[in-house]
mmCIF file of C-alpha atoms in Angstrom:
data_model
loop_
_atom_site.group_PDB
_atom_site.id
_atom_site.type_symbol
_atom_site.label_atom_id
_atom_site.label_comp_id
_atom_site.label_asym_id
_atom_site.label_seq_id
_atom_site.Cartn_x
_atom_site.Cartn_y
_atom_site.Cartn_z
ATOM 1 C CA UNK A 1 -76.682 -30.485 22.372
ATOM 2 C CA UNK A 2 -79.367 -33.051 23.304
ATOM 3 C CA UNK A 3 -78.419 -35.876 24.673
ATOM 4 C CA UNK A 4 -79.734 -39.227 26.079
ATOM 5 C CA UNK A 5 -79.996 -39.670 29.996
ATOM 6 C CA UNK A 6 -80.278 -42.445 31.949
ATOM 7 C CA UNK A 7 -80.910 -43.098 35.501
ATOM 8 C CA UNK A 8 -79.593 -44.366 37.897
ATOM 9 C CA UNK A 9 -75.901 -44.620 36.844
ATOM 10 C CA UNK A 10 -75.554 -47.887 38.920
ATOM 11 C CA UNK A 11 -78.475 -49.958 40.590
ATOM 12 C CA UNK A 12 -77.057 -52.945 43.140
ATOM 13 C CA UNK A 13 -79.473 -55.337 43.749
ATOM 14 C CA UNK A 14 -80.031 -58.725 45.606
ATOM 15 C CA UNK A 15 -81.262 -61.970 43.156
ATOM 16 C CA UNK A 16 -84.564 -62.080 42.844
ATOM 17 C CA UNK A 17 -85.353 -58.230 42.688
ATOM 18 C CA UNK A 18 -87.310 -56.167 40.596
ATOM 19 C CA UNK A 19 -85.544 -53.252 39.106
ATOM 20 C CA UNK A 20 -86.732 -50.680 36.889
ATOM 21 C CA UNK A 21 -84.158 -48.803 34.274
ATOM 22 C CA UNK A 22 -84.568 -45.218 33.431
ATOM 23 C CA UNK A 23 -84.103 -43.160 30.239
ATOM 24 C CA UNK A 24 -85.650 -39.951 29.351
ATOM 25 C CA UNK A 25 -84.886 -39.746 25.240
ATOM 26 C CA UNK A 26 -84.399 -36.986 23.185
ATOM 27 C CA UNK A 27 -87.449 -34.806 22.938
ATOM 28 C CA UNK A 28 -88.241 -35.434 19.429
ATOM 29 C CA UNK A 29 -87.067 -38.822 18.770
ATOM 30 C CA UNK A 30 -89.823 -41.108 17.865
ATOM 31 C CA UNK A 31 -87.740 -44.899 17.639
ATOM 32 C CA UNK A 32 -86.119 -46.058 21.400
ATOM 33 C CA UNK A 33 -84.304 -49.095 21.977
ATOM 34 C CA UNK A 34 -82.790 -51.126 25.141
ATOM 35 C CA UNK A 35 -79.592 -52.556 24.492
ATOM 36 C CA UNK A 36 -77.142 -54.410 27.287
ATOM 37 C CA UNK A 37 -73.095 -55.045 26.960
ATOM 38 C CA UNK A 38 -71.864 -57.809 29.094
ATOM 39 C CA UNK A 39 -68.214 -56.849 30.690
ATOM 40 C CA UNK A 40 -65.883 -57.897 27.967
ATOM 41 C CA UNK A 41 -68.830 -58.999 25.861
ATOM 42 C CA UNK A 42 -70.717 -57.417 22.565
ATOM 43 C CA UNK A 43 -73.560 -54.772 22.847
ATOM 44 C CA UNK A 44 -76.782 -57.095 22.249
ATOM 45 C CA UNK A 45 -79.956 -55.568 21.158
ATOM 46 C CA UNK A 46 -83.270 -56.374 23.436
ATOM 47 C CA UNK A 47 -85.678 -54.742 22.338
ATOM 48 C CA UNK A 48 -87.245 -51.497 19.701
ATOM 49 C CA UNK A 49 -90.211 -49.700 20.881
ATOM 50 C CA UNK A 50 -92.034 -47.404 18.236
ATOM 51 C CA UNK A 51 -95.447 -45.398 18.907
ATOM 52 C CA UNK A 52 -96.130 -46.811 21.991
ATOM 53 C CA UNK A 53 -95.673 -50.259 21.485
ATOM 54 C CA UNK A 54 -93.042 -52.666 20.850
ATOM 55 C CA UNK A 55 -91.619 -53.075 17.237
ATOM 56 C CA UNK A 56 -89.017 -55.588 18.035
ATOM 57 C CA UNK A 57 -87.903 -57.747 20.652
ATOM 58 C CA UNK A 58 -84.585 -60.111 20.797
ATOM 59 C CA UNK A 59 -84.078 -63.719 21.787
ATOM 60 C CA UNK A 60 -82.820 -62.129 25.067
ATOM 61 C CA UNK A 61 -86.062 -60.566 25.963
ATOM 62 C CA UNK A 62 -88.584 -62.967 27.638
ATOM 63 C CA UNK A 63 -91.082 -62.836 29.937
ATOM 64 C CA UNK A 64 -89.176 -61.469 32.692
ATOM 65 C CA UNK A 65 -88.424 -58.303 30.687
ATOM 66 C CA UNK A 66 -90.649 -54.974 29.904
ATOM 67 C CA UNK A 67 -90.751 -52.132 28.852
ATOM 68 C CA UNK A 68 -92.725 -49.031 29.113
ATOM 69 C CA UNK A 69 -92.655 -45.165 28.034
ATOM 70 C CA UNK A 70 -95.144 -44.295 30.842
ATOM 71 C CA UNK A 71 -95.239 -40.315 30.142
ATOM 72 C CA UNK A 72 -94.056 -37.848 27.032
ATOM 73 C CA UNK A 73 -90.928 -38.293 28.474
ATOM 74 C CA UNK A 74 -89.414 -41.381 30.302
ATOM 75 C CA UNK A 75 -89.008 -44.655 28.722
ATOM 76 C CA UNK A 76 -88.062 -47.470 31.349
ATOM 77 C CA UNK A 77 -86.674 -51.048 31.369
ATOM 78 C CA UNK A 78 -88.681 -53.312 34.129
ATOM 79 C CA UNK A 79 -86.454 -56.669 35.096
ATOM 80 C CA UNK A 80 -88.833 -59.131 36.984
ATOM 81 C CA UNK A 81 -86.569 -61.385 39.641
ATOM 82 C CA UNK A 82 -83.132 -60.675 38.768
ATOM 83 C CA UNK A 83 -80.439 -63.292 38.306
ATOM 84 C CA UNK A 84 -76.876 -62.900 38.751
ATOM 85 C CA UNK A 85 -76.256 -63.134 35.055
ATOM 86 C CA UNK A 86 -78.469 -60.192 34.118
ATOM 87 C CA UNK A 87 -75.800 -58.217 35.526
ATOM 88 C CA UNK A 88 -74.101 -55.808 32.781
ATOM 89 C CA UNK A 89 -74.346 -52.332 31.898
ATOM 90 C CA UNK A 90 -77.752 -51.412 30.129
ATOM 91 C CA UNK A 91 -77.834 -48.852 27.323
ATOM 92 C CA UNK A 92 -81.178 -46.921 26.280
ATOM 93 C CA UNK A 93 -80.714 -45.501 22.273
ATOM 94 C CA UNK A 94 -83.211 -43.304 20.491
ATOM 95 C CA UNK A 95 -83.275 -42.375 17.029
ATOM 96 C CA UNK A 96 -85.102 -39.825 14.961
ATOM 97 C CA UNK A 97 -84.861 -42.141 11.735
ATOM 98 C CA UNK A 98 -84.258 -45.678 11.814
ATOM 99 C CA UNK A 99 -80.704 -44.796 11.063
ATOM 100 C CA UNK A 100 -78.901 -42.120 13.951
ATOM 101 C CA UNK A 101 -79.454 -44.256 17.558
ATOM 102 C CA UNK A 102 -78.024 -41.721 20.015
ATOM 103 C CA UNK A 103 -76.659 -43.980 23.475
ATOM 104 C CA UNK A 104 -77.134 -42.817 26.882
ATOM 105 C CA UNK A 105 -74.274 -43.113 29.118
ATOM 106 C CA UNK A 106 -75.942 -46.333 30.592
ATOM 107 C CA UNK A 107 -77.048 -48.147 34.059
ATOM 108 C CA UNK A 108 -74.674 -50.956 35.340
ATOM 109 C CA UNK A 109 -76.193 -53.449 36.503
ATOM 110 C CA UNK A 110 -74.865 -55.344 39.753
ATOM 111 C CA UNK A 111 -76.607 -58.348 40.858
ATOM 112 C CA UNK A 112 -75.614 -59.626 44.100
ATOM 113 C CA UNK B 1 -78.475 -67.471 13.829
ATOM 114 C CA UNK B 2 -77.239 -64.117 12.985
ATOM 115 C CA UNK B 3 -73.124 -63.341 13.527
ATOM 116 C CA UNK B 4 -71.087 -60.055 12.667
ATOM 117 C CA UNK B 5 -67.460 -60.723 12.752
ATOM 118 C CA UNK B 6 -64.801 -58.542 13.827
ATOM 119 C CA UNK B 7 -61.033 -58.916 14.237
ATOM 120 C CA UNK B 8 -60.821 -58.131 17.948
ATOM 121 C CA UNK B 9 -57.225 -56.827 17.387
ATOM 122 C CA UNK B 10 -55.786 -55.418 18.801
ATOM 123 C CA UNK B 11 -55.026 -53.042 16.259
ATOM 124 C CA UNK B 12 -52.253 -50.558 16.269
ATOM 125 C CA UNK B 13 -51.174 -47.724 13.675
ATOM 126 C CA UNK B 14 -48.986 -45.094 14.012
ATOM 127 C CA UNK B 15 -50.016 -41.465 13.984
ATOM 128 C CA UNK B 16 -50.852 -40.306 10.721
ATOM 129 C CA UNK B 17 -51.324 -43.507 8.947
ATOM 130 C CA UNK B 18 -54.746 -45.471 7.900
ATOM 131 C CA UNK B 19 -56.476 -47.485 9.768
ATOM 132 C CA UNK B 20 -58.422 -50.180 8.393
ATOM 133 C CA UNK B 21 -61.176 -51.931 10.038
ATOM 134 C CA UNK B 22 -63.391 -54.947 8.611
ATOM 135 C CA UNK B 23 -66.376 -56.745 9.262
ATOM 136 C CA UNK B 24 -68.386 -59.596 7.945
ATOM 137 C CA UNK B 25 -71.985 -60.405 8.439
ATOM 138 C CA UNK B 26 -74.179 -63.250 7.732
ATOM 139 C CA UNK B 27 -77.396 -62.114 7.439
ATOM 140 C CA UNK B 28 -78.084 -60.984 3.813
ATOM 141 C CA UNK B 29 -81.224 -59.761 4.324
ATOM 142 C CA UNK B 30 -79.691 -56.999 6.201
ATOM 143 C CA UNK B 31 -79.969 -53.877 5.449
ATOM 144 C CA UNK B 32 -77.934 -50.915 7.116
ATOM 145 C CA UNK B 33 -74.940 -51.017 8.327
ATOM 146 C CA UNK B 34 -73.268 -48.822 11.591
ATOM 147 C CA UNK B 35 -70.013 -48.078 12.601
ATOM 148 C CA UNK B 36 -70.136 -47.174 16.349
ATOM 149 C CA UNK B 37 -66.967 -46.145 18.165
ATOM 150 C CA UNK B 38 -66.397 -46.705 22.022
ATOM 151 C CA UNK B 39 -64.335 -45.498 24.279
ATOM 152 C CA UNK B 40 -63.603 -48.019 27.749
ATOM 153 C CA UNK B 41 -66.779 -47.627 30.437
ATOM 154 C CA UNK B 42 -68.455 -44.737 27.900
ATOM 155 C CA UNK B 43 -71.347 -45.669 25.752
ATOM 156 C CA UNK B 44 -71.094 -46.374 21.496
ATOM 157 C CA UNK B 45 -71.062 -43.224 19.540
ATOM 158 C CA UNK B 46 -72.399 -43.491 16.246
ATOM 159 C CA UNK B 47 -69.572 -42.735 13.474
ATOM 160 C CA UNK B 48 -71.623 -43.489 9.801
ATOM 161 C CA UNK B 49 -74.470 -45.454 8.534
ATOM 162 C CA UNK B 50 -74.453 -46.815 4.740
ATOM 163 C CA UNK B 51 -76.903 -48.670 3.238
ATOM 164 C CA UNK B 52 -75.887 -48.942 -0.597
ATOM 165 C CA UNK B 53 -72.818 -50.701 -2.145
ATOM 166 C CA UNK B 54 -69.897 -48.915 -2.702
ATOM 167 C CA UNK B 55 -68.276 -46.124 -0.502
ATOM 168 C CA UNK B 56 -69.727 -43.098 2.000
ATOM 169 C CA UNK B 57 -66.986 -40.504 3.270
ATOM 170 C CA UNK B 58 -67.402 -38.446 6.290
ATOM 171 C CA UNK B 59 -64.531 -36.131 6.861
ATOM 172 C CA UNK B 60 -61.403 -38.537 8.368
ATOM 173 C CA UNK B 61 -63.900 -41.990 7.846
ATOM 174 C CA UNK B 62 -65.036 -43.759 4.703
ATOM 175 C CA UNK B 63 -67.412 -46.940 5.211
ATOM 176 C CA UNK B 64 -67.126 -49.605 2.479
ATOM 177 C CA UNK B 65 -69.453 -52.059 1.555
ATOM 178 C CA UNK B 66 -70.257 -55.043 -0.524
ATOM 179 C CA UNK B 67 -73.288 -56.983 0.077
ATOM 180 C CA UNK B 68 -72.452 -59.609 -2.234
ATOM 181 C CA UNK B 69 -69.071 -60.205 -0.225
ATOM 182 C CA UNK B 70 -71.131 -59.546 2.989
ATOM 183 C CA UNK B 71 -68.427 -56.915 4.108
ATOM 184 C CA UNK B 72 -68.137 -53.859 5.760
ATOM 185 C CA UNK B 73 -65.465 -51.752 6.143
ATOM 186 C CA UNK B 74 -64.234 -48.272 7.727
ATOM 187 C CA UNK B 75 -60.869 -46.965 7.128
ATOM 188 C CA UNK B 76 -60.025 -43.828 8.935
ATOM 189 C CA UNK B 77 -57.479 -41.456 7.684
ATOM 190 C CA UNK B 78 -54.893 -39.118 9.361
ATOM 191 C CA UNK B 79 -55.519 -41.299 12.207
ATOM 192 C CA UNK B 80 -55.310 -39.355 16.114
ATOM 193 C CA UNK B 81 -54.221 -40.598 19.754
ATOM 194 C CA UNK B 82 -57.799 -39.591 20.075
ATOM 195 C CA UNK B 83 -59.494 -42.194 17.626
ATOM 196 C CA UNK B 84 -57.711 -45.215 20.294
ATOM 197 C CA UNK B 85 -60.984 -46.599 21.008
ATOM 198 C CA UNK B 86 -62.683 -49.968 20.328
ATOM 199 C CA UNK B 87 -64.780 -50.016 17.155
ATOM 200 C CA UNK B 88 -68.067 -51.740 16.682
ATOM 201 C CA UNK B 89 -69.572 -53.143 13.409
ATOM 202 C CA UNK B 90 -73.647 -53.779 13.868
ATOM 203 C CA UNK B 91 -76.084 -54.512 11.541
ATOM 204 C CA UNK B 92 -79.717 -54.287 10.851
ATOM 205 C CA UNK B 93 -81.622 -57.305 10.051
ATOM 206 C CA UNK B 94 -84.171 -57.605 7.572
ATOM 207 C CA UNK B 95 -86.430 -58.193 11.112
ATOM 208 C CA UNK B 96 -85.097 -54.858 12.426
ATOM 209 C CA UNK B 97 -82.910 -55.918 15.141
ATOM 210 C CA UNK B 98 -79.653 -54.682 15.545
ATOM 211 C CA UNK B 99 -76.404 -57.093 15.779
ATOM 212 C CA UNK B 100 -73.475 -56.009 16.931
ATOM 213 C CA UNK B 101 -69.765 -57.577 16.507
ATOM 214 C CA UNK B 102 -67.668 -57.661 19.505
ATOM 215 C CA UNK B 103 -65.321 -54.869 17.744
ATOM 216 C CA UNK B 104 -61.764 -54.128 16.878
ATOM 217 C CA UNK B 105 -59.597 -51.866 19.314
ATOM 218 C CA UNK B 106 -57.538 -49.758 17.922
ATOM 219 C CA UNK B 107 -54.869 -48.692 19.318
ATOM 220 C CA UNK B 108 -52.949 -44.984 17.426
ATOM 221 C CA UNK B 109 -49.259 -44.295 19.021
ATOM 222 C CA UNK B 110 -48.281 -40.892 18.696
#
C-alpha cells in the first residue's frame, strides 16, 4: 500500500540552524500539507501547497518558514534559524481530494 | 479565532460497548469535517470525512453532524482493546485550513 515517507525520523539541531524536512508523497497525490504537534499539544496546520505553489498558509507560518516540492517527487519543509520552541514532531499529509490526507510517520524536531 | 473542542477524557468503555466521542467547532463557515485516530508517538490516521448534516457509517464508526449545533460526533460500535487510542476532531475552514482539537483518549478494557 502507498504510503507517506518522511525523512529524517529525528533531526537535533543547535538554535539558530537551518534545517530542511523531508517528505516524498504519494505518487499521485496532487494536495500536500505540513502540519506540526507540540508534545502534549494539538496537531496545528502550517501550511497547503497545491500545483506548485502555496494554497494556504497558517498564522504559524512566517517568514522563517518554506516550503518547496523541488522534483516530481520530494516535497520539503525549510526552517530558517531555529528556536527552541520550534521543537515538535513535524507531519507531511497528502491527499488525492481535498478530503483523504494520508500522514507520514513524521520528523521530531529537537532544538538544542 | 478558530477553536474545535474536545473532551480530553480520558474516556473509558468496556469491551463491546459504544463509544461516544464529541466535538464542537466555531467556525461556521466550515466545511468538512475529519475524524483522525492516533495512536501514542505514531502519526493521525484518517477514520471518516462528512460534509452534510445528518449521519455517515463506515463499518464499526458512524460520524454525526449538525452544523446548526456546530457538532460533530463519532460513536464507534463493538468497541476493541485495539481502538485505545486518542481521537482527533479537525475541521476545514471556509479558508481551507485545517483545525484540529486536542482529542479525546479513549481508553477500551477488555
Amino acid at each position: 500500500e502507498p504510503e507517506v515517507t518522511q525523512t529524517p525520523s529525528h533531526q537535533v539541531t543547535q538554535m539558530g540552524q537551518e534545517v530542511i524536512l523531508r517528505c516524498v508523497p504519494i505518487s499521485n497525490h496532487l494536495y500536500f500539507y505540513w502540519y506540526r504537534q507540540i508534545l502534549g499539544q494539538k496537531v496545528e496546520f502550517l501550511v497547503s501547497f497545491y500545483n506548485n505553489e502555496i494554497s494556504e498558509k497558517s498564522e504559524i507560518f512566517d517568514d522563517q518558514f518554506s516550503v518547496e516540492r523541488p522534483d516530481g517527487s520530494n516535497f520539503t519543509l525549510k526552517i530558517r534559524s531555529t528556536k527552541l520552541e520550534d521543537s515538535a514532531m513535524y507531519f507531511c499529509a497528502s491527499s488525492e481530494t481535498a478530503y483523504t490526507q494520508y500522514f507520514g510517520p513524521g520528523t521530531r524536531l529537537t532544538v538544542l | 479565532q478558530k477553536e474545535v473542542e474536545q473532551n480530553s477524557g480520558p474516556l473509558s468503555v468496556p469491551e463491546g460497548a459504544i463509544a461516544s466521542l464529541n466535538c464542537t467547532y466555531s467556525d461556521r463557515g466550515s466545511q468538512s469535517f475529519f475524524w483522525y485516530r492516533q495512536y501514542s508517538g505514531k502519526s493521525p490516521e484518517l477514520i471518516m470525512f462528512i460534509y452534510s448534516n445528518g449521519d455517515k457509517e463506515d463499518g464499526r464508526f458512524t460520524a454525526q453532524l449538525n452544523k446548526a449545533s456546530q457538532y460533530v460526533s463519532l460513536l464507534i460500535r463493538d468497541s476493541q482493546p485495539s481502538d485505545s487510542a486518542t481521537y482527533l476532531c479537525a475541521v476545514n475552514s471556509l479558508s481551507n485550513q485545517f483545525y484540529f482539537g486536542t482529542g479525546t483518549s479513549l481508553t477500551v478494557i477488555p
